[in-house]
mmCIF file of C-alpha atoms and ligand atoms in Angstrom:
data_model
loop_
_atom_site.group_PDB
_atom_site.id
_atom_site.type_symbol
_atom_site.label_atom_id
_atom_site.label_comp_id
_atom_site.label_asym_id
_atom_site.label_seq_id
_atom_site.Cartn_x
_atom_site.Cartn_y
_atom_site.Cartn_z
ATOM 1 C CA MET H 1 87.483 91.273 95.776
ATOM 2 C CA SER H 2 89.041 94.581 95.647
ATOM 3 C CA ASP H 3 91.531 95.088 98.527
ATOM 4 C CA HIS H 4 90.676 98.397 100.099
ATOM 5 C CA THR H 5 93.016 97.886 102.948
ATOM 6 C CA GLN H 6 96.027 98.250 100.919
ATOM 7 C CA LYS H 7 95.616 101.767 99.822
ATOM 8 C CA PRO H 8 94.559 104.432 102.320
ATOM 9 C CA ASN H 9 92.553 107.105 100.582
ATOM 10 C CA GLY H 10 94.102 110.336 101.945
ATOM 11 C CA THR H 11 97.082 112.005 100.460
ATOM 12 C CA ASP H 12 99.126 114.896 101.681
ATOM 13 C CA GLU H 13 96.938 117.387 99.766
ATOM 14 C CA SER H 14 93.813 116.001 100.995
ATOM 15 C CA PRO H 15 92.342 117.167 104.370
ATOM 16 C CA ALA H 16 90.409 113.890 104.627
ATOM 17 C CA PRO H 17 91.994 111.673 107.095
ATOM 18 C CA GLU H 18 93.374 108.179 105.799
ATOM 19 C CA THR H 19 90.923 105.490 106.228
ATOM 20 C CA MET H 20 90.916 101.802 105.594
ATOM 21 C CA GLU H 21 87.752 100.016 104.744
ATOM 22 C CA GLY H 22 86.616 96.296 104.978
ATOM 23 C CA TRP H 23 83.348 94.567 104.733
ATOM 24 C CA TYR H 24 80.404 96.422 103.437
ATOM 25 C CA VAL H 25 77.667 96.374 106.117
ATOM 26 C CA LEU H 26 73.802 96.079 105.790
ATOM 27 C CA HIS H 27 71.400 96.822 108.703
ATOM 28 C CA ASP H 28 68.152 95.250 107.470
ATOM 29 C CA CYS H 29 65.126 95.770 109.646
ATOM 30 C CA TYR H 30 61.626 94.156 109.493
ATOM 31 C CA ARG H 31 58.241 94.226 111.290
ATOM 32 C CA ILE H 32 56.442 90.812 111.511
ATOM 33 C CA ASP H 33 52.820 90.692 110.105
ATOM 34 C CA TRP H 34 51.470 88.627 113.023
ATOM 35 C CA ALA H 35 47.855 88.521 111.626
ATOM 36 C CA THR H 36 49.198 86.835 108.499
ATOM 37 C CA TRP H 37 51.279 84.341 110.498
ATOM 38 C CA ARG H 38 48.369 83.236 112.635
ATOM 39 C CA ARG H 39 46.205 82.644 109.674
ATOM 40 C CA LYS H 40 48.776 79.984 108.490
ATOM 41 C CA GLY H 41 48.232 76.445 109.533
ATOM 42 C CA VAL H 42 50.620 74.734 111.986
ATOM 43 C CA ASP H 43 52.388 72.680 109.344
ATOM 44 C CA ALA H 44 52.878 75.788 107.071
ATOM 45 C CA GLN H 45 54.311 77.580 110.011
ATOM 46 C CA ARG H 46 56.645 74.885 110.873
ATOM 47 C CA GLU H 47 57.907 74.821 107.254
ATOM 48 C CA PHE H 48 58.526 78.638 107.300
ATOM 49 C CA LEU H 49 60.411 78.584 110.458
ATOM 50 C CA ALA H 50 62.632 75.696 109.089
ATOM 51 C CA GLY H 51 63.164 77.898 105.962
ATOM 52 C CA LEU H 52 64.085 81.000 107.944
ATOM 53 C CA ARG H 53 66.182 78.869 110.229
ATOM 54 C CA ASP H 54 68.146 77.521 107.180
ATOM 55 C CA TRP H 55 68.607 80.805 105.617
ATOM 56 C CA LEU H 56 70.104 82.353 108.914
ATOM 57 C CA VAL H 57 72.344 79.245 109.365
ATOM 58 C CA SER H 58 73.812 79.590 105.862
ATOM 59 C CA ALA H 59 73.984 83.502 106.011
ATOM 60 C CA ARG H 60 75.972 83.154 109.243
ATOM 61 C CA GLY H 61 78.306 80.582 107.779
ATOM 62 C CA ALA H 62 79.217 82.732 104.658
ATOM 63 C CA ASP H 63 82.755 82.281 103.544
ATOM 64 C CA THR H 64 83.210 85.878 103.042
ATOM 65 C CA GLY H 65 81.498 87.974 105.755
ATOM 66 C CA ASP H 66 79.199 87.218 108.575
ATOM 67 C CA SER H 67 75.493 87.690 109.658
ATOM 68 C CA ALA H 68 73.542 87.879 112.801
ATOM 69 C CA ALA H 69 70.002 88.342 113.852
ATOM 70 C CA TYR H 70 68.572 90.549 116.647
ATOM 71 C CA ILE H 71 65.073 90.933 118.209
ATOM 72 C CA VAL H 72 64.609 94.589 118.412
ATOM 73 C CA SER H 73 63.080 96.316 121.429
ATOM 74 C CA GLY H 74 60.438 99.047 120.800
ATOM 75 C CA GLN H 75 58.086 99.658 117.596
ATOM 76 C CA LYS H 76 60.729 100.922 115.032
ATOM 77 C CA ALA H 77 61.470 97.269 113.998
ATOM 78 C CA GLU H 78 61.090 93.779 115.446
ATOM 79 C CA LEU H 79 63.744 92.123 113.584
ATOM 80 C CA MET H 80 67.270 93.490 112.660
ATOM 81 C CA PHE H 81 69.695 91.508 110.562
ATOM 82 C CA ILE H 82 73.326 92.708 110.356
ATOM 83 C CA HIS H 83 75.370 91.396 107.384
ATOM 84 C CA TYR H 84 78.941 91.752 106.543
ATOM 85 C CA ARG H 85 79.835 91.030 102.848
ATOM 86 C CA PRO H 86 82.657 91.985 100.365
ATOM 87 C CA ASN H 87 80.264 94.175 98.226
ATOM 88 C CA PRO H 88 76.857 95.557 97.941
ATOM 89 C CA GLY H 89 75.869 92.924 95.342
ATOM 90 C CA ALA H 90 76.707 90.179 98.019
ATOM 91 C CA LEU H 91 74.438 92.130 100.448
ATOM 92 C CA ASN H 92 71.675 92.137 98.021
ATOM 93 C CA GLY H 93 72.189 88.515 97.528
ATOM 94 C CA VAL H 94 71.661 87.572 101.225
ATOM 95 C CA ARG H 95 68.562 89.692 101.286
ATOM 96 C CA ARG H 96 67.177 88.035 98.245
ATOM 97 C CA ASP H 97 67.843 84.588 99.626
ATOM 98 C CA LEU H 98 65.741 85.823 102.696
ATOM 99 C CA MET H 99 62.993 87.076 100.391
ATOM 100 C CA ALA H 100 62.927 83.735 98.713
ATOM 101 C CA CYS H 101 61.901 81.947 101.957
ATOM 102 C CA GLY H 102 58.206 81.382 102.692
ATOM 103 C CA PHE H 103 58.506 83.479 105.869
ATOM 104 C CA ALA H 104 59.093 86.571 103.766
ATOM 105 C CA ASP H 105 55.282 86.667 103.530
ATOM 106 C CA MET H 106 55.339 87.739 107.127
ATOM 107 C CA LEU H 107 58.235 90.317 106.860
ATOM 108 C CA ILE H 108 57.367 93.902 106.267
ATOM 109 C CA PRO H 109 60.745 95.854 105.416
ATOM 110 C CA CYS H 110 60.888 98.969 107.623
ATOM 111 C CA TYR H 111 64.550 100.302 107.695
ATOM 112 C CA GLY H 112 67.822 99.476 105.937
ATOM 113 C CA TYR H 113 71.129 101.086 106.279
ATOM 114 C CA LEU H 114 74.363 100.620 104.048
ATOM 115 C CA SER H 115 77.949 101.363 105.158
ATOM 116 C CA ILE H 116 81.334 99.939 105.021
ATOM 117 C CA ILE H 117 83.528 99.157 108.059
ATOM 118 C CA GLU H 118 86.051 101.863 108.345
ATOM 119 C CA VAL H 119 88.963 102.406 110.680
ATOM 120 C CA SER H 120 90.382 105.972 110.452
ATOM 121 C CA LEU H 121 93.950 106.521 110.691
ATOM 122 C CA TYR H 122 94.319 109.961 112.418
ATOM 123 C CA GLU H 123 96.842 108.614 114.788
ATOM 124 C CA ALA H 124 98.691 106.192 112.471
ATOM 125 C CA SER H 125 99.342 108.550 109.790
ATOM 126 C CA ALA H 126 100.317 111.449 112.429
ATOM 127 C CA ARG H 127 102.865 108.964 113.932
ATOM 128 C CA ALA H 128 104.137 108.201 110.392
ATOM 129 C CA ARG H 129 104.542 111.873 109.371
ATOM 130 C CA ALA H 130 106.376 112.548 112.838
ATOM 131 C CA MET H 131 108.624 109.782 112.075
ATOM 132 C CA LEU H 132 109.478 111.087 108.463
ATOM 133 C CA ALA H 133 109.934 114.691 109.931
ATOM 134 C CA ARG H 134 112.501 113.246 112.347
ATOM 135 C CA GLU H 135 114.388 111.780 109.434
ATOM 136 C CA GLY H 136 114.358 115.222 107.730
ATOM 137 C CA LEU H 137 111.899 114.229 105.051
ATOM 138 C CA THR H 138 109.348 117.185 104.233
ATOM 139 C CA PRO H 139 106.155 116.783 102.197
ATOM 140 C CA ASP H 140 108.065 118.191 99.138
ATOM 141 C CA SER H 141 110.952 115.709 99.441
ATOM 142 C CA GLU H 142 111.067 113.363 96.447
ATOM 143 C CA SER H 143 110.539 110.059 98.346
ATOM 144 C CA PHE H 144 108.051 111.576 100.968
ATOM 145 C CA GLN H 145 104.818 109.864 99.559
ATOM 146 C CA GLU H 146 106.537 106.618 98.964
ATOM 147 C CA ARG H 147 108.005 106.583 102.635
ATOM 148 C CA LEU H 148 104.644 107.736 103.996
ATOM 149 C CA ASP H 149 102.837 105.012 102.378
ATOM 150 C CA THR H 150 105.265 102.333 103.696
ATOM 151 C CA GLU H 151 105.337 103.597 107.113
ATOM 152 C CA ILE H 152 101.483 103.918 107.090
ATOM 153 C CA ALA H 153 101.212 100.295 105.941
ATOM 154 C CA LYS H 154 103.439 99.057 108.420
ATOM 155 C CA GLN H 155 101.477 100.926 111.287
ATOM 156 C CA THR H 156 98.215 99.871 110.079
ATOM 157 C CA SER H 157 98.825 96.092 109.140
ATOM 158 C CA GLN H 158 97.441 95.186 112.602
ATOM 159 C CA LEU H 159 94.186 97.198 111.938
ATOM 160 C CA GLU H 160 93.385 95.099 108.855
ATOM 161 C CA ALA H 161 91.808 92.351 110.965
ATOM 162 C CA ARG H 162 89.395 94.954 112.375
ATOM 163 C CA CYS H 163 88.234 95.796 108.833
ATOM 164 C CA TYR H 164 87.457 92.135 107.969
ATOM 165 C CA ARG H 165 86.256 91.126 111.438
ATOM 166 C CA SER H 166 83.237 89.011 112.361
ATOM 167 C CA ILE H 167 80.215 90.333 114.058
ATOM 168 C CA PRO H 168 81.054 90.744 117.970
ATOM 169 C CA ASP H 169 79.582 87.888 119.770
ATOM 170 C CA ARG H 170 77.660 90.020 122.429
ATOM 171 C CA GLU H 171 74.187 89.492 123.754
ATOM 172 C CA TYR H 172 73.012 92.951 122.741
ATOM 173 C CA CYS H 173 73.508 95.443 119.881
ATOM 174 C CA CYS H 174 72.978 99.219 119.815
ATOM 175 C CA PHE H 175 73.005 100.677 116.262
ATOM 176 C CA TYR H 176 72.504 104.231 115.171
ATOM 177 C CA PRO H 177 73.566 106.318 112.412
ATOM 178 C CA MET H 178 75.331 109.646 112.838
ATOM 179 C CA SER H 179 77.042 112.608 111.093
ATOM 180 C CA LYS H 180 79.546 115.089 112.037
ATOM 181 C CA ARG H 181 77.899 118.764 112.291
ATOM 182 C CA ARG H 182 78.508 121.331 109.303
ATOM 183 C CA GLY H 183 76.808 124.132 111.082
ATOM 184 C CA GLU H 184 77.560 127.982 110.939
ATOM 185 C CA HIS H 185 79.656 127.965 114.153
ATOM 186 C CA ASP H 186 80.583 124.327 114.645
ATOM 187 C CA ASN H 187 81.667 122.651 111.411
ATOM 188 C CA TRP H 188 83.857 119.406 111.693
ATOM 189 C CA TYR H 189 84.815 119.694 107.991
ATOM 190 C CA THR H 190 86.444 123.129 108.358
ATOM 191 C CA LEU H 191 88.631 122.141 111.253
ATOM 192 C CA SER H 192 92.238 121.490 110.614
ATOM 193 C CA MET H 193 93.719 117.875 110.746
ATOM 194 C CA ASP H 194 95.473 118.732 113.929
ATOM 195 C CA GLU H 195 92.403 119.975 115.544
ATOM 196 C CA ARG H 196 90.389 116.922 114.586
ATOM 197 C CA ARG H 197 93.267 114.564 115.588
ATOM 198 C CA ASP H 198 93.173 116.042 118.933
ATOM 199 C CA LEU H 199 89.521 115.926 119.379
ATOM 200 C CA MET H 200 89.487 112.278 118.157
ATOM 201 C CA ARG H 201 92.357 111.442 120.666
ATOM 202 C CA GLY H 202 89.998 112.621 123.512
ATOM 203 C CA HIS H 203 87.085 110.674 122.052
ATOM 204 C CA GLY H 204 89.324 107.403 121.836
ATOM 205 C CA ARG H 205 90.548 107.954 125.351
ATOM 206 C CA LEU H 206 87.060 108.370 126.750
ATOM 207 C CA GLY H 207 85.804 105.388 124.891
ATOM 208 C CA HIS H 208 88.822 103.202 125.853
ATOM 209 C CA LYS H 209 87.464 103.167 129.392
ATOM 210 C CA TYR H 210 84.735 100.887 128.149
ATOM 211 C CA HIS H 211 87.136 98.681 126.242
ATOM 212 C CA ARG H 212 86.118 95.568 128.096
ATOM 213 C CA ASP H 213 82.372 96.076 128.286
ATOM 214 C CA VAL H 214 81.765 97.297 124.667
ATOM 215 C CA THR H 215 82.955 96.467 121.262
ATOM 216 C CA GLN H 216 82.418 99.312 118.757
ATOM 217 C CA VAL H 217 82.216 98.773 115.039
ATOM 218 C CA ILE H 218 82.366 102.003 113.037
ATOM 219 C CA SER H 219 81.221 101.833 109.488
ATOM 220 C CA GLY H 220 81.434 104.763 107.069
ATOM 221 C CA SER H 221 78.462 105.776 104.926
ATOM 222 C CA THR H 222 79.378 109.099 103.463
ATOM 223 C CA GLY H 223 78.231 108.722 99.903
ATOM 224 C CA LEU H 224 76.413 105.442 100.697
ATOM 225 C CA ASP H 225 73.479 106.351 102.776
ATOM 226 C CA ASP H 226 71.800 109.291 104.515
ATOM 227 C CA TRP H 227 74.224 109.742 107.465
ATOM 228 C CA GLU H 228 77.960 109.768 107.581
ATOM 229 C CA TRP H 229 78.587 106.766 109.855
ATOM 230 C CA GLY H 230 76.821 103.777 111.327
ATOM 231 C CA VAL H 231 77.744 103.166 114.992
ATOM 232 C CA ASP H 232 77.297 99.584 116.340
ATOM 233 C CA LEU H 233 78.052 98.999 119.924
ATOM 234 C CA HIS H 234 77.985 95.367 121.069
ATOM 235 C CA SER H 235 77.791 94.654 124.852
ATOM 236 C CA ASP H 236 76.343 91.816 127.182
ATOM 237 C CA ASP H 237 74.827 94.586 129.333
ATOM 238 C CA PRO H 238 72.545 97.206 127.537
ATOM 239 C CA LEU H 239 72.940 99.591 130.570
ATOM 240 C CA VAL H 240 76.554 100.070 129.341
ATOM 241 C CA PHE H 241 75.116 101.665 126.100
ATOM 242 C CA LYS H 242 73.349 104.352 128.142
ATOM 243 C CA LYS H 243 76.308 105.044 130.379
ATOM 244 C CA LEU H 244 78.803 105.179 127.472
ATOM 245 C CA VAL H 245 76.635 107.292 125.146
ATOM 246 C CA TYR H 246 75.634 109.668 127.882
ATOM 247 C CA GLU H 247 79.274 110.148 129.030
ATOM 248 C CA MET H 248 80.306 110.617 125.216
ATOM 249 C CA ARG H 249 77.591 113.425 125.018
ATOM 250 C CA PHE H 250 79.966 115.582 127.144
ATOM 251 C CA ASP H 251 82.962 114.942 125.009
ATOM 252 C CA PRO H 252 83.588 117.729 122.524
ATOM 253 C CA VAL H 253 83.423 115.462 119.484
ATOM 254 C CA SER H 254 79.881 114.504 120.401
ATOM 255 C CA ALA H 255 78.723 117.754 122.298
ATOM 256 C CA ARG H 256 79.813 120.103 119.593
ATOM 257 C CA PHE H 257 79.801 118.095 116.422
ATOM 258 C CA ALA H 258 77.512 114.974 116.441
ATOM 259 C CA GLU H 259 74.152 114.626 114.991
ATOM 260 C CA PHE H 260 72.298 111.289 115.475
ATOM 261 C CA GLY H 261 69.639 109.334 113.897
ATOM 262 C CA SER H 262 67.333 106.583 115.233
ATOM 263 C CA PHE H 263 68.715 104.120 117.818
ATOM 264 C CA PHE H 264 67.925 100.449 117.549
ATOM 265 C CA ILE H 265 68.639 98.142 120.488
ATOM 266 C CA GLY H 266 68.454 94.551 119.675
ATOM 267 C CA LYS H 267 68.930 91.237 121.638
ATOM 268 C CA ALA H 268 71.128 88.686 119.616
ATOM 269 C CA ALA H 269 69.127 85.506 118.460
ATOM 270 C CA SER H 270 70.719 82.258 117.262
ATOM 271 C CA PRO H 271 68.569 80.521 114.575
ATOM 272 C CA GLU H 272 66.994 78.482 117.211
ATOM 273 C CA GLU H 273 66.112 81.475 119.459
ATOM 274 C CA LEU H 274 64.731 83.399 116.410
ATOM 275 C CA CYS H 275 62.561 80.401 115.580
ATOM 276 C CA ALA H 276 61.444 79.999 119.129
ATOM 277 C CA TYR H 277 60.546 83.579 119.453
ATOM 278 C CA ILE H 278 58.326 83.566 116.388
ATOM 279 C CA GLY H 279 56.929 80.062 117.202
ATOM 280 C CA GLN H 280 55.761 81.119 120.488
ATOM 281 C CA ASN H 281 53.644 84.183 119.215
HETATM 282 O O1 76R T 301 89.202 102.770 116.555
HETATM 283 C C1 76R T 301 89.773 102.931 117.814
HETATM 284 O O2 76R T 301 89.545 102.268 118.786
HETATM 285 C C2 76R T 301 90.637 104.060 117.932
HETATM 286 C C3 76R T 301 89.976 105.286 118.581
HETATM 287 C C4 76R T 301 88.676 105.498 118.044
HETATM 288 C C5 76R T 301 88.271 106.080 116.795
HETATM 289 C C6 76R T 301 89.275 106.384 115.586
HETATM 290 C C7 76R T 301 87.347 105.273 118.686
HETATM 291 C C8 76R T 301 87.290 104.736 120.000
HETATM 292 N N1 76R T 301 86.345 105.821 117.880
HETATM 293 C C9 76R T 301 86.950 106.251 116.641
HETATM 294 C C10 76R T 301 86.147 106.750 115.586
HETATM 295 MN MN1 76R T 301 84.365 105.984 118.390
HETATM 296 N N2 76R T 301 82.492 106.042 118.987
HETATM 297 C C11 76R T 301 81.486 106.854 118.265
HETATM 298 C C12 76R T 301 80.371 106.742 119.007
HETATM 299 O O3 76R T 301 77.261 108.422 120.614
HETATM 300 C C13 76R T 301 78.207 109.284 120.283
HETATM 301 O O4 76R T 301 78.377 110.347 120.997
HETATM 302 C C14 76R T 301 79.115 108.906 119.222
HETATM 303 C C15 76R T 301 78.906 107.357 118.882
HETATM 304 C C16 76R T 301 80.466 106.028 120.296
HETATM 305 C C17 76R T 301 79.581 105.743 121.342
HETATM 306 C C18 76R T 301 82.068 105.501 120.144
HETATM 307 C C19 76R T 301 82.538 104.751 121.085
HETATM 308 N N3 76R T 301 83.940 106.864 116.536
HETATM 309 C C20 76R T 301 84.792 106.986 115.687
HETATM 310 C C21 76R T 301 84.118 107.584 114.504
HETATM 311 C C22 76R T 301 84.743 108.069 113.185
HETATM 312 C C23 76R T 301 84.894 109.482 113.070
HETATM 313 C C24 76R T 301 85.945 109.949 112.170
HETATM 314 O O5 76R T 301 86.697 109.192 111.606
HETATM 315 O O6 76R T 301 85.961 111.206 112.073
HETATM 316 C C25 76R T 301 82.767 107.702 114.992
HETATM 317 C C26 76R T 301 81.715 108.307 114.202
HETATM 318 C C27 76R T 301 82.691 107.220 116.291
HETATM 319 C C28 76R T 301 81.608 107.272 117.068
HETATM 320 N N4 76R T 301 84.948 105.001 120.203
HETATM 321 C C29 76R T 301 86.051 104.540 120.634
HETATM 322 C C30 76R T 301 83.916 104.459 121.108
HETATM 323 C C31 76R T 301 84.664 103.449 122.040
HETATM 324 C C32 76R T 301 83.906 102.830 123.206
HETATM 325 C C33 76R T 301 85.890 103.632 121.799
HETATM 326 C C34 76R T 301 87.088 102.921 122.537
HETATM 327 C C35 76R T 301 87.294 101.599 121.683
HETATM 328 C C36 76R T 301 88.251 100.682 122.512
HETATM 329 O O7 76R T 301 89.267 101.059 122.960
HETATM 330 O O8 76R T 301 87.859 99.564 122.600
#
């Protein structure tokens, strides 16, 4: 497994903020073909559910990564699986194992999203740069890049755990993809690093008010999928999603610069709960 966390991708010449990456993430969504399900005999149904249950148990118990199942509200999907794995090949593997279950006959794929858990280091690298400046080191000093790398590594070591985390164990998940606007007037990518850092500081401050009730997992998807980030919010109370996202709409980072895709709200289901949900229909 390549260790992305060791090497932040930004350099002094690059306006891209340093980021650390961890697990690749797949959001894998399906509808259920109930008509086909009802035509199956009771014995076959029981066998299909046992296979589905075994698949989810082993996916959740993966040595490297994690998996979770959600029952989605509304018509965009009925089931959403979230998988964290070391690479896209391993994500393909867990999906292929699902397709090998008899229950796959009843699954109609309807949405998928690939991304990678990302922690951006706006603050950490700013702090590291400030420290180097206090030591009198400027970007053209000989040892600047080396010292900067060491400082950033120190400041970010505690963030590594977030890159290789497990899926938050909360009752509900709210997933949506988003991008930062590149419009004629408001273009996130033409702002200076300082402007973006200040804006992100405000974003983080606002978000932090929800720290106890929500766990956010940000995954980057620039170059991987159609939007630039996947946003996962995990909470035991779905009303918190509405409150947080609404409040965030007034924060400049979202008000001026955010574009959003479709929202998926799911209720977490253990293997037993998933089978009970399907078996009752
Ligand atoms: O990681 C951290 O906790 C530090 C501060 C922080 C960063 C760097 C942070 C905090 N976020 C960061 C990055 Mn966030 N976040 C979103 C959305 O719906 C919307 O309007 C936007 C979707 C929500 C609701 C949310 C919530 N965040 C990001 C990024 C990467 C951007 C980049 O690098 O340019 C995106 C796309 C994004 C989007 N954010 C928080 C939250 C919450 C609740 C927090 C506080 C976390 C906590 O303190 O527990």
